[in-house]
Short mmCIF file of C-alpha atoms in Angstrom, two decimals:
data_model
loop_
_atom_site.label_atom_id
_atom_site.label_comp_id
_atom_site.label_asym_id
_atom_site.label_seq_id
_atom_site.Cartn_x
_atom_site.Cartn_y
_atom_site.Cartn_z
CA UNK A 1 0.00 0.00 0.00
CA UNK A 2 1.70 3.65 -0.94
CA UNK A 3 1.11 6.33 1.06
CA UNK A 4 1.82 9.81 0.36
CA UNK A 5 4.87 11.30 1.95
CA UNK A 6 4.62 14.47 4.52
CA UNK A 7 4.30 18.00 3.68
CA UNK A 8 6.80 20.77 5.19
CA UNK A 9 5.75 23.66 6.65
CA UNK A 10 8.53 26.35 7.68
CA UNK A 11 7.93 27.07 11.12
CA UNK A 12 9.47 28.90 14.30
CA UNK A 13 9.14 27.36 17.99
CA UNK A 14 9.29 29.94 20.44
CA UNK A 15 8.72 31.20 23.72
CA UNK A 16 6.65 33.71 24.63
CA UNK A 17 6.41 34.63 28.42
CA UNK A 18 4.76 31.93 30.23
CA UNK A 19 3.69 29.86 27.00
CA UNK A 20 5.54 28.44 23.85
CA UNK A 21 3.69 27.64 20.65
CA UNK A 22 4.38 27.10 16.97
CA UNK A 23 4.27 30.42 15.02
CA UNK A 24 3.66 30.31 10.55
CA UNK A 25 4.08 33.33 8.57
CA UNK A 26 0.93 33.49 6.55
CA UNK A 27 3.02 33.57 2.81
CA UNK A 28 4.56 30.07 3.80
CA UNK A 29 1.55 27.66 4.92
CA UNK A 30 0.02 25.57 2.02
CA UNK A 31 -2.60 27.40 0.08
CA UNK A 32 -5.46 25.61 1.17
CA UNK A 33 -4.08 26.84 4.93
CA UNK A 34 -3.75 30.48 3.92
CA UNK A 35 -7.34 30.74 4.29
CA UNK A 36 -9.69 29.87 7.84
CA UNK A 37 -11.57 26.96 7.23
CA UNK A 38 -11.17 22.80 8.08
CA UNK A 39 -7.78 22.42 5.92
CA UNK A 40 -5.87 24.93 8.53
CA UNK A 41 -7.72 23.22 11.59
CA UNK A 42 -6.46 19.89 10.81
CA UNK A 43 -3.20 21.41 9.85
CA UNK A 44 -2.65 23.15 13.14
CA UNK A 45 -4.17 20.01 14.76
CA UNK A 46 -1.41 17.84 13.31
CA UNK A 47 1.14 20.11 13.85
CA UNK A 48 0.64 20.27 17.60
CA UNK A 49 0.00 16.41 18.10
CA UNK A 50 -3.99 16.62 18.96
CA UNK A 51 -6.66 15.23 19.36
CA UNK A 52 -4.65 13.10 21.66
CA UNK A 53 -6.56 10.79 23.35
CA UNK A 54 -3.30 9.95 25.80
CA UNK A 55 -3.26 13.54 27.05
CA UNK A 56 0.58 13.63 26.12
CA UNK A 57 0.81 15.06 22.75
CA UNK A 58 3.92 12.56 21.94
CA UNK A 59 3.24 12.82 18.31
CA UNK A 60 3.26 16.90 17.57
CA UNK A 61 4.90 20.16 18.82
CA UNK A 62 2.36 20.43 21.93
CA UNK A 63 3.63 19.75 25.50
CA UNK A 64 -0.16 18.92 26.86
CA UNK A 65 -0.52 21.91 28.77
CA UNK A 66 -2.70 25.09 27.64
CA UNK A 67 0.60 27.00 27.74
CA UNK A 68 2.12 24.89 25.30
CA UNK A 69 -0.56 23.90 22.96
CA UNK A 70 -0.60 26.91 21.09
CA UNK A 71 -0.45 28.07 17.58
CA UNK A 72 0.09 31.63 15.53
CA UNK A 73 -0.03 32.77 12.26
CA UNK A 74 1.66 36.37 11.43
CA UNK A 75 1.13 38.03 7.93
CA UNK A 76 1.99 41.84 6.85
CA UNK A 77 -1.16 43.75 8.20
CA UNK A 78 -3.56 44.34 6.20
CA UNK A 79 -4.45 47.41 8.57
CA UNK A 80 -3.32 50.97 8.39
CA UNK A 81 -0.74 52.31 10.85
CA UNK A 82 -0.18 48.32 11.79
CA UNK A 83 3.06 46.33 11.25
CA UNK A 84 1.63 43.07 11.62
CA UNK A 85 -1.83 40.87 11.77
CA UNK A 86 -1.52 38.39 14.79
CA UNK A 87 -3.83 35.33 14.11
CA UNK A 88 -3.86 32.78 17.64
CA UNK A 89 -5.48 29.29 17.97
CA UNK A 90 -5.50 27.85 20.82
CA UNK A 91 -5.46 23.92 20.54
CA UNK A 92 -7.22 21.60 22.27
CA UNK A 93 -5.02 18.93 23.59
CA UNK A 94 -7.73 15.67 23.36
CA UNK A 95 -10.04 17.15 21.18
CA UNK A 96 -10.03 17.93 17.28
CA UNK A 97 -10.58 21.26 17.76
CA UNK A 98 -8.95 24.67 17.62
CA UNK A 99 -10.23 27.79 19.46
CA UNK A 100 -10.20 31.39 17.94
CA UNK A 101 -12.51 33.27 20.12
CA UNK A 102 -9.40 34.71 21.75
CA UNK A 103 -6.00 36.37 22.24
CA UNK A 104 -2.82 34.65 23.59
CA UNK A 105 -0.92 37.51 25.69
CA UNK A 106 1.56 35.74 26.89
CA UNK A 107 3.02 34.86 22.98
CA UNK A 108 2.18 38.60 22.14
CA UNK A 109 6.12 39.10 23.43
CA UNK A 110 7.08 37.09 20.39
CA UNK A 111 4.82 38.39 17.81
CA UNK A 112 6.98 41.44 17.73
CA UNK A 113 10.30 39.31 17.41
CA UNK A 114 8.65 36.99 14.94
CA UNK A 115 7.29 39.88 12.79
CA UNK A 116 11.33 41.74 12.84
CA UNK A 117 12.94 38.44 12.17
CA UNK A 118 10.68 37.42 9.14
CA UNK A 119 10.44 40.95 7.44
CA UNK A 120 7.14 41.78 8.50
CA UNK A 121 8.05 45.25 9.94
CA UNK A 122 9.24 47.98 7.49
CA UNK A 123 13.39 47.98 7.43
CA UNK A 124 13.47 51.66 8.10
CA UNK A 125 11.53 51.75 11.28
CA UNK A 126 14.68 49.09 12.92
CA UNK A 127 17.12 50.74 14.89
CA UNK A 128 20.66 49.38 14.53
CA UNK A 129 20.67 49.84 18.48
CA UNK A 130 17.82 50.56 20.98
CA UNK A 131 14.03 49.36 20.75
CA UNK A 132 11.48 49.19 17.86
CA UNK A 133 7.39 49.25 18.52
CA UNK A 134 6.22 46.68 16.47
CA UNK A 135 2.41 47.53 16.18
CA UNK A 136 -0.17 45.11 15.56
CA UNK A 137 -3.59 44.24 14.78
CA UNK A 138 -4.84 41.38 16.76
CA UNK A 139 -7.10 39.84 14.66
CA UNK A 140 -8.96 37.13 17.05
CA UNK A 141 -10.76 40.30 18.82
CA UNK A 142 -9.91 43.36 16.84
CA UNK A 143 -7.41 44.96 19.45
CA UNK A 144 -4.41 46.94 18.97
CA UNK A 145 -1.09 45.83 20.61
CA UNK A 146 2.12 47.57 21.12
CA UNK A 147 5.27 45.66 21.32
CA UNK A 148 8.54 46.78 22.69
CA UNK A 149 11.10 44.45 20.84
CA UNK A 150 14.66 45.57 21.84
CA UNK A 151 17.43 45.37 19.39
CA UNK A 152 21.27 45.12 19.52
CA UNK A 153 23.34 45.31 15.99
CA UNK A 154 20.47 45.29 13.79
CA UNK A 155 18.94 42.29 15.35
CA UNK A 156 16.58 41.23 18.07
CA UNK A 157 18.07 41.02 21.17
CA UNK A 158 16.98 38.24 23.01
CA UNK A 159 19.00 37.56 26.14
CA UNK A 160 19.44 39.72 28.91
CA UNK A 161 18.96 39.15 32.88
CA UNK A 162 14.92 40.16 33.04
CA UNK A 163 13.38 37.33 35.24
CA UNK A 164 10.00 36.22 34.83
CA UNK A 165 8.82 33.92 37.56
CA UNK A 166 7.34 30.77 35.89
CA UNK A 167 10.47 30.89 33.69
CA UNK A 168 13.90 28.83 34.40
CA UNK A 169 16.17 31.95 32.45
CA UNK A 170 16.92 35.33 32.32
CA UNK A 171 16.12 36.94 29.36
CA UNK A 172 15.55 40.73 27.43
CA UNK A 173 12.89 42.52 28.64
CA UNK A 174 9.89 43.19 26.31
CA UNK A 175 7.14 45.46 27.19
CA UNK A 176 3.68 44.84 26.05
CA UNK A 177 1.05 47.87 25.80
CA UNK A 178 -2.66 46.22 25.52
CA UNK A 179 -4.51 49.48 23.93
CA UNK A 180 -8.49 49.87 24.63
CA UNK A 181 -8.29 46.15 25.92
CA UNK A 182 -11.91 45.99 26.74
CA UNK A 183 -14.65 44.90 24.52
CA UNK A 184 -15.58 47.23 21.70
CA UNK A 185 -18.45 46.02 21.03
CA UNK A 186 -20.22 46.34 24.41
CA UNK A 187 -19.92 47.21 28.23
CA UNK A 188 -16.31 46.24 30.06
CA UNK A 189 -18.50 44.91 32.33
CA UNK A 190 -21.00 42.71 30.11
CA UNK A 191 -24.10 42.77 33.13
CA UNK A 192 -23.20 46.12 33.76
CA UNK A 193 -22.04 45.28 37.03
CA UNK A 194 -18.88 45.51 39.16
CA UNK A 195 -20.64 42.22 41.03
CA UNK A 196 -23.37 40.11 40.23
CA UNK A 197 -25.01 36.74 41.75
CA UNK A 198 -23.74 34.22 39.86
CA UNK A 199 -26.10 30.79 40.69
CA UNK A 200 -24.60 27.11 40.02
CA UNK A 201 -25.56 24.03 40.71
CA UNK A 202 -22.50 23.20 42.83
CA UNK A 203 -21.71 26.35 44.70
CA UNK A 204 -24.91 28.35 44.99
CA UNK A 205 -25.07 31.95 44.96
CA UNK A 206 -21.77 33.23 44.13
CA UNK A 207 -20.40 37.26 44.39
CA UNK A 208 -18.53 37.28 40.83
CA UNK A 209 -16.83 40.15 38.87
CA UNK A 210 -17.48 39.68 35.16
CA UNK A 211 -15.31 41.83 33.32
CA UNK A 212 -14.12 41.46 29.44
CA UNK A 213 -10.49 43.76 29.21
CA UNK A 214 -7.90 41.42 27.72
CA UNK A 215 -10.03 38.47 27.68
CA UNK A 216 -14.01 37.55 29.02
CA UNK A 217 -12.72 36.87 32.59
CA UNK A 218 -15.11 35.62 35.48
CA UNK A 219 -13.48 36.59 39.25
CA UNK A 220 -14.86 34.76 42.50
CA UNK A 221 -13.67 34.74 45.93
CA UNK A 222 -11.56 32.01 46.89
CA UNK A 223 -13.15 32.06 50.07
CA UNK A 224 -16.63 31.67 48.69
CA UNK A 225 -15.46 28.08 46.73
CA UNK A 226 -13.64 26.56 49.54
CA UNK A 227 -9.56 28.00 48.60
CA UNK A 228 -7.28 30.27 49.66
CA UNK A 229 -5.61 31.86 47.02
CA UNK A 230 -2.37 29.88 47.81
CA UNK A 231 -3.07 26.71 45.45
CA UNK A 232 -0.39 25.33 43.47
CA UNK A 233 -1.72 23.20 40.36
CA UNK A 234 -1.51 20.02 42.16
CA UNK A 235 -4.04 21.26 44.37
CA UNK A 236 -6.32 21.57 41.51
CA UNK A 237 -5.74 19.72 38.84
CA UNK A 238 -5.24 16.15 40.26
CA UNK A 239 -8.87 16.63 41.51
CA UNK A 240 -11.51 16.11 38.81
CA UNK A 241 -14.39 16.73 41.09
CA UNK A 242 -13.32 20.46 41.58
CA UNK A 243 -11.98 20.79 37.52
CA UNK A 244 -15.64 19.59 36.65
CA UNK A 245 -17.07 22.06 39.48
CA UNK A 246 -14.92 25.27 37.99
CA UNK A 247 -16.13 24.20 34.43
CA UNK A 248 -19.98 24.29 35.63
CA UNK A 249 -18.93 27.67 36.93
CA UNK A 250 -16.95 28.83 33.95
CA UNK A 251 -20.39 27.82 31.62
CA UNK A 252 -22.99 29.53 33.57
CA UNK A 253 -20.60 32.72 33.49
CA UNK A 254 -20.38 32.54 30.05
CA UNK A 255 -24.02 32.56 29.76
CA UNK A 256 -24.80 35.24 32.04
CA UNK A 257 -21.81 37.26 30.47
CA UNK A 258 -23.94 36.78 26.82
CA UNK A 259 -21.05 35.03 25.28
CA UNK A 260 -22.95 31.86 24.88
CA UNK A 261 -26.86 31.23 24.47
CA UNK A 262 -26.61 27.89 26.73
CA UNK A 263 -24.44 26.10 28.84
CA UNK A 264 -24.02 23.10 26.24
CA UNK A 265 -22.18 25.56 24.19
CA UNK A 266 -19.50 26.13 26.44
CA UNK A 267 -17.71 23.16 25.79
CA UNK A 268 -17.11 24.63 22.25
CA UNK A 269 -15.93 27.54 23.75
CA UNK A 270 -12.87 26.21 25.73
CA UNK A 271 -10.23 28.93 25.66
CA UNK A 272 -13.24 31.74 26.44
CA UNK A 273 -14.00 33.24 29.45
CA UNK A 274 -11.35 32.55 31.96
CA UNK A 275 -12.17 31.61 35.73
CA UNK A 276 -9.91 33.05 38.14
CA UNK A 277 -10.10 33.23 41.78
CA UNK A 278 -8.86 35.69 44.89
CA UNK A 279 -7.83 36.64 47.95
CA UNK A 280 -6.13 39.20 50.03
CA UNK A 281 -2.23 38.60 50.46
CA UNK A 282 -0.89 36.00 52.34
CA UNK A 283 2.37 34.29 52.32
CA UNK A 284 3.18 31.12 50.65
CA UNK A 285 5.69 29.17 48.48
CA UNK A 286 5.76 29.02 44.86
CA UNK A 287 5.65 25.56 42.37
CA UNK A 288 9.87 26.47 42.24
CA UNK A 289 10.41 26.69 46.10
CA UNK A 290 10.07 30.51 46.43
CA UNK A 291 8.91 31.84 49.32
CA UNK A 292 6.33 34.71 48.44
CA UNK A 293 6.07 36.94 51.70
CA UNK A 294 2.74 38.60 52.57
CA UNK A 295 4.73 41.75 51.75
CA UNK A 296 5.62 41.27 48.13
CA UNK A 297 2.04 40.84 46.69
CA UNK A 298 -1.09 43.42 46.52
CA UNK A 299 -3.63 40.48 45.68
CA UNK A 300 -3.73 36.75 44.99
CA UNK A 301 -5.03 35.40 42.21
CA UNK A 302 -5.20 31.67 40.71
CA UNK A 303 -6.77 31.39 37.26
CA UNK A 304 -7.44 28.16 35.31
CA UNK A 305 -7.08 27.56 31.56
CA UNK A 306 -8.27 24.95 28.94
CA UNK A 307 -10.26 23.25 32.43
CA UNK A 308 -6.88 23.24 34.14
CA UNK A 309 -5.20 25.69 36.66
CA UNK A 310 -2.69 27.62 34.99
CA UNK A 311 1.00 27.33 36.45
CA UNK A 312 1.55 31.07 36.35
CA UNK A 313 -0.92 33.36 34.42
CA UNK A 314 -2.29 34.03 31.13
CA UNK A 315 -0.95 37.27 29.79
CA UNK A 316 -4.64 37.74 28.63
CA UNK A 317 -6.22 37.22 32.07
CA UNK A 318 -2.99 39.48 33.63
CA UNK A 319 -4.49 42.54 31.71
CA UNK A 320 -8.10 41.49 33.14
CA UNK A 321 -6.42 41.36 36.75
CA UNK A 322 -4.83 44.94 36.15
CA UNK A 323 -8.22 46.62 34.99
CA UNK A 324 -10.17 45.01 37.33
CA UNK A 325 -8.01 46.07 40.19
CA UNK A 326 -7.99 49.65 38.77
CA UNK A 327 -11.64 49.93 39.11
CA UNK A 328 -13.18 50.42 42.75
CA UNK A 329 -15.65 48.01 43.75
CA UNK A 330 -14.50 44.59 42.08
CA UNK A 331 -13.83 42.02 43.99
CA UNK A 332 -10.20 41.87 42.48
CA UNK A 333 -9.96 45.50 44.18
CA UNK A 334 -11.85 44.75 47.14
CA UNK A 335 -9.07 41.93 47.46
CA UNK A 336 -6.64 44.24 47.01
CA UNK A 337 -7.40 46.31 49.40
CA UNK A 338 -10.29 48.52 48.24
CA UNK A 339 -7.83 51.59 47.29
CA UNK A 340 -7.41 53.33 43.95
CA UNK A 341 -4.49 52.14 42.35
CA UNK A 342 -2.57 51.94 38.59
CA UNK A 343 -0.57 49.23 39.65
CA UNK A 344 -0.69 45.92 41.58
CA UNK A 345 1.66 43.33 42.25
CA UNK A 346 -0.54 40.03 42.40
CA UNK A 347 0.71 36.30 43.24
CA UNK A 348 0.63 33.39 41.36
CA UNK A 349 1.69 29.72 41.48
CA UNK A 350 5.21 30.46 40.03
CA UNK A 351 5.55 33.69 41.67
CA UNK A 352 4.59 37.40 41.35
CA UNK A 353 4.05 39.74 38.45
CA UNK A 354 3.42 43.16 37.93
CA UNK A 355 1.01 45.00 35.74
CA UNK A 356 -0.79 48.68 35.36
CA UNK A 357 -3.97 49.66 33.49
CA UNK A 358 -5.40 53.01 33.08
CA UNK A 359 -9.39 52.88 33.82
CA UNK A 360 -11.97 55.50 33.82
CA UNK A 361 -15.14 56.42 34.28
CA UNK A 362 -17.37 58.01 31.17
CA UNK A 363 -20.59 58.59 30.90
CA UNK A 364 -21.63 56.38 33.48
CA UNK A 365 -19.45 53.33 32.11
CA UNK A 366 -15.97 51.86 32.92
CA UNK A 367 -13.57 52.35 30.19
CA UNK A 368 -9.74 51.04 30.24
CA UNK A 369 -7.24 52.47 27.57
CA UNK A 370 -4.25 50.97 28.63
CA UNK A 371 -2.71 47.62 29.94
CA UNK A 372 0.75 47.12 30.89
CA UNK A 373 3.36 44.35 31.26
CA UNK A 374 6.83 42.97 30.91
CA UNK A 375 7.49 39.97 29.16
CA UNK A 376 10.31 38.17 27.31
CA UNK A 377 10.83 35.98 24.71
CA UNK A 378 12.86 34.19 22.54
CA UNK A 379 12.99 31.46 19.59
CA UNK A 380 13.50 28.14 20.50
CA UNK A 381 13.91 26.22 17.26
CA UNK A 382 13.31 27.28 13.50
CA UNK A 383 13.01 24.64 10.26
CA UNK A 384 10.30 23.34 9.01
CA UNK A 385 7.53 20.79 10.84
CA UNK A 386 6.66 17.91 8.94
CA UNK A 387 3.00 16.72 9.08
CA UNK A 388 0.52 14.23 6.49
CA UNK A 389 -1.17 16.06 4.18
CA UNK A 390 -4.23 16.52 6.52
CA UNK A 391 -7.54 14.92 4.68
CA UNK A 392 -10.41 16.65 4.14
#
């Protein structure tokens, strides 16, 4: 029996902040890829190793985490005033299916390396020394993005001694400005609420802050659902009862927030809204050892992604954090202490990180203009991936 030999796909595997995924200039996928549809599904699919029934993603670029289970396609933007159009899927690990309904923060650090290394930004806006703003248009939810990508000799710089907790190595610092990062189509806060009663089946009434800045983001009181705020993943995610209990509650919030019509929907909605929970400070050690001190944080927070919790935090669901505590009367600001701030330092399960927002109040409605954070990135492997010619 013949059988037809793989297709190559030039490819770059890098690291961006807390996540690595598998990033495609547009110009080199196959033609039947260069357009949305099934062909680049099962493509992307292939590439990363999924659906993988095993969980373990031996057979593709994933490492069966969210964070690593990640794809992005760049092409020259078709916008005005943009360098770049940033396309994200976000890849189910046991299920043939890839998610577009949202961004990928934590990779936005290497979009702007990606789009200088590939020719993507204009020669004459590169500095032989110093740092370029790559701008782009993120095209999963129509969003403007700055990125600071430093440069040394003409090139991207990549090392440096910037620590990230969640990652091993120092590395050069890249700032990321999220610009109007709530929803333009509709209120920040979808109920128009700072806190609503959120009823489940498993937990009742729940006090929840539904916010969409960054990414649809639901925020509950660790308190109210039987935590802390100082879980590590193993606390979580080796217990199926609570995963199952935090998807019931991540479905009803998507209802409630009007992202979904029903809670049977939800399950083809996997990388949209997040579920995050807080607390006030309070000391505890990190997944690496590190002793966080009640001193070093403003806020704890412990989010989940893809049904598991994350082992740091989604750059996405970092920008909801920052506008959230920016606004008085959330229950990430309440946690925080119930002052006005730009800033907070929150802890995670790797560690701390901190990010500002700008939020205000117009005519009668919460507004944020402005996200902050520090990232860093850097390429892990370029070539080519080899997959079958995915059947259609």
């Amino acid at each position: 029996m013949a059988f037809a030999p793989q297709i190559k796909i030039p490819a770059t595997y890098m690291r961006g902040g807390t996540s690595k995924g598998v990033f495609f200039n547009l110009a080199d996928l196959p033609a039947q890829a260069q357009q949305p549809g099934a062909y680049r599904d099962a493509m992307l699919l292939r590439v990363i190793g999924s659906p993988d029934p095993y969980g373990k993603q031996t057979d593709g670029m994933g490492g069966a985490t969210s964070s690593t289970s990640k794809t992005v396609i760049l092409s020259k933007s078709e916008h005005d005033g943009y360098d770049v159009d940033y396309l994200f899927g976000q890849v189910s690990i046991d299920k043939a299916f890839v998610d577009w309904s949202g961004n990928c923060g934590n990779l936005t650090a290497a979009v702007g390396a990606f789009a200088v290394n590939n020719g993507l930004v204009d020669a004459g806006r590169i500095p032989d020394n110093g740092v370029v703003m790559v701008r782009v248009w993120q095209v999963n939810i129509s969003k403007a993005i700055n990125v600071h990508v430093p440069i040394t000799n003409g090139e991207v710089q990549e090392t440096g001694n910037f620590e990230l907790d969640g990652v091993t190595f120092p590395a050069a610092e890249v700032k990321v400005e999220f610009m109007d990062p709530a929803d333009g189509e509709g209120d920040m806060f979808p109920t128009g609420n700072l806190v609503d009663d959120l009823e489940t089946p498993e937990f009742g009434s729940l006090k929840a802050t539904m916010i969409n800045a960054g990414i649809p983001t639901i925020f509950v009181n660790a308190a109210d659902i039987g935590y802390t705020g100082t879980e590590l993943q193993d606390d979580i995610n080796g217990d199926p009862v609570a995963l199952a209990k935090f998807e019931s509650l991540r479905a009803h919030g998507a209802v409630k927030m009007g992202l979904i019509s029903d809670i049977s929907e939800a399950a083809g909605r996997q990388h949209t809204p997040k579920i995050a929970f807080v607390a006030p400070p309070a000391a505890y050690v990190s997944s690496s050892g590190k002793p966080i001190d009640i001193d070093d944080i403003d806020v704890l927070v412990r989010a989940l992604s893809m049904g598991k919790l994350h082992h740091a935090m989604m750059g996405t669901a970092a920008v909801a954090i920052a506008t959230a505590a920016a606004i008085p009367g959330t229950l990430v600001n309440d946690a925080a202490g119930g002052v006005d701030r730009a800033n907070v330092v929150f802890g995670h399960p790797s560690g701390t990180l901190g990010v500002g927002a700008e939020a205000a109040l117009v005519n009668g409605k919460w507004t944020a203009t402005k996200a902050v954070m520090s990232r860093s990135a850097r390429i892990l492997m370029e070539g080519r991936v080899h997959i079958p010619e995915p059947q259609i």
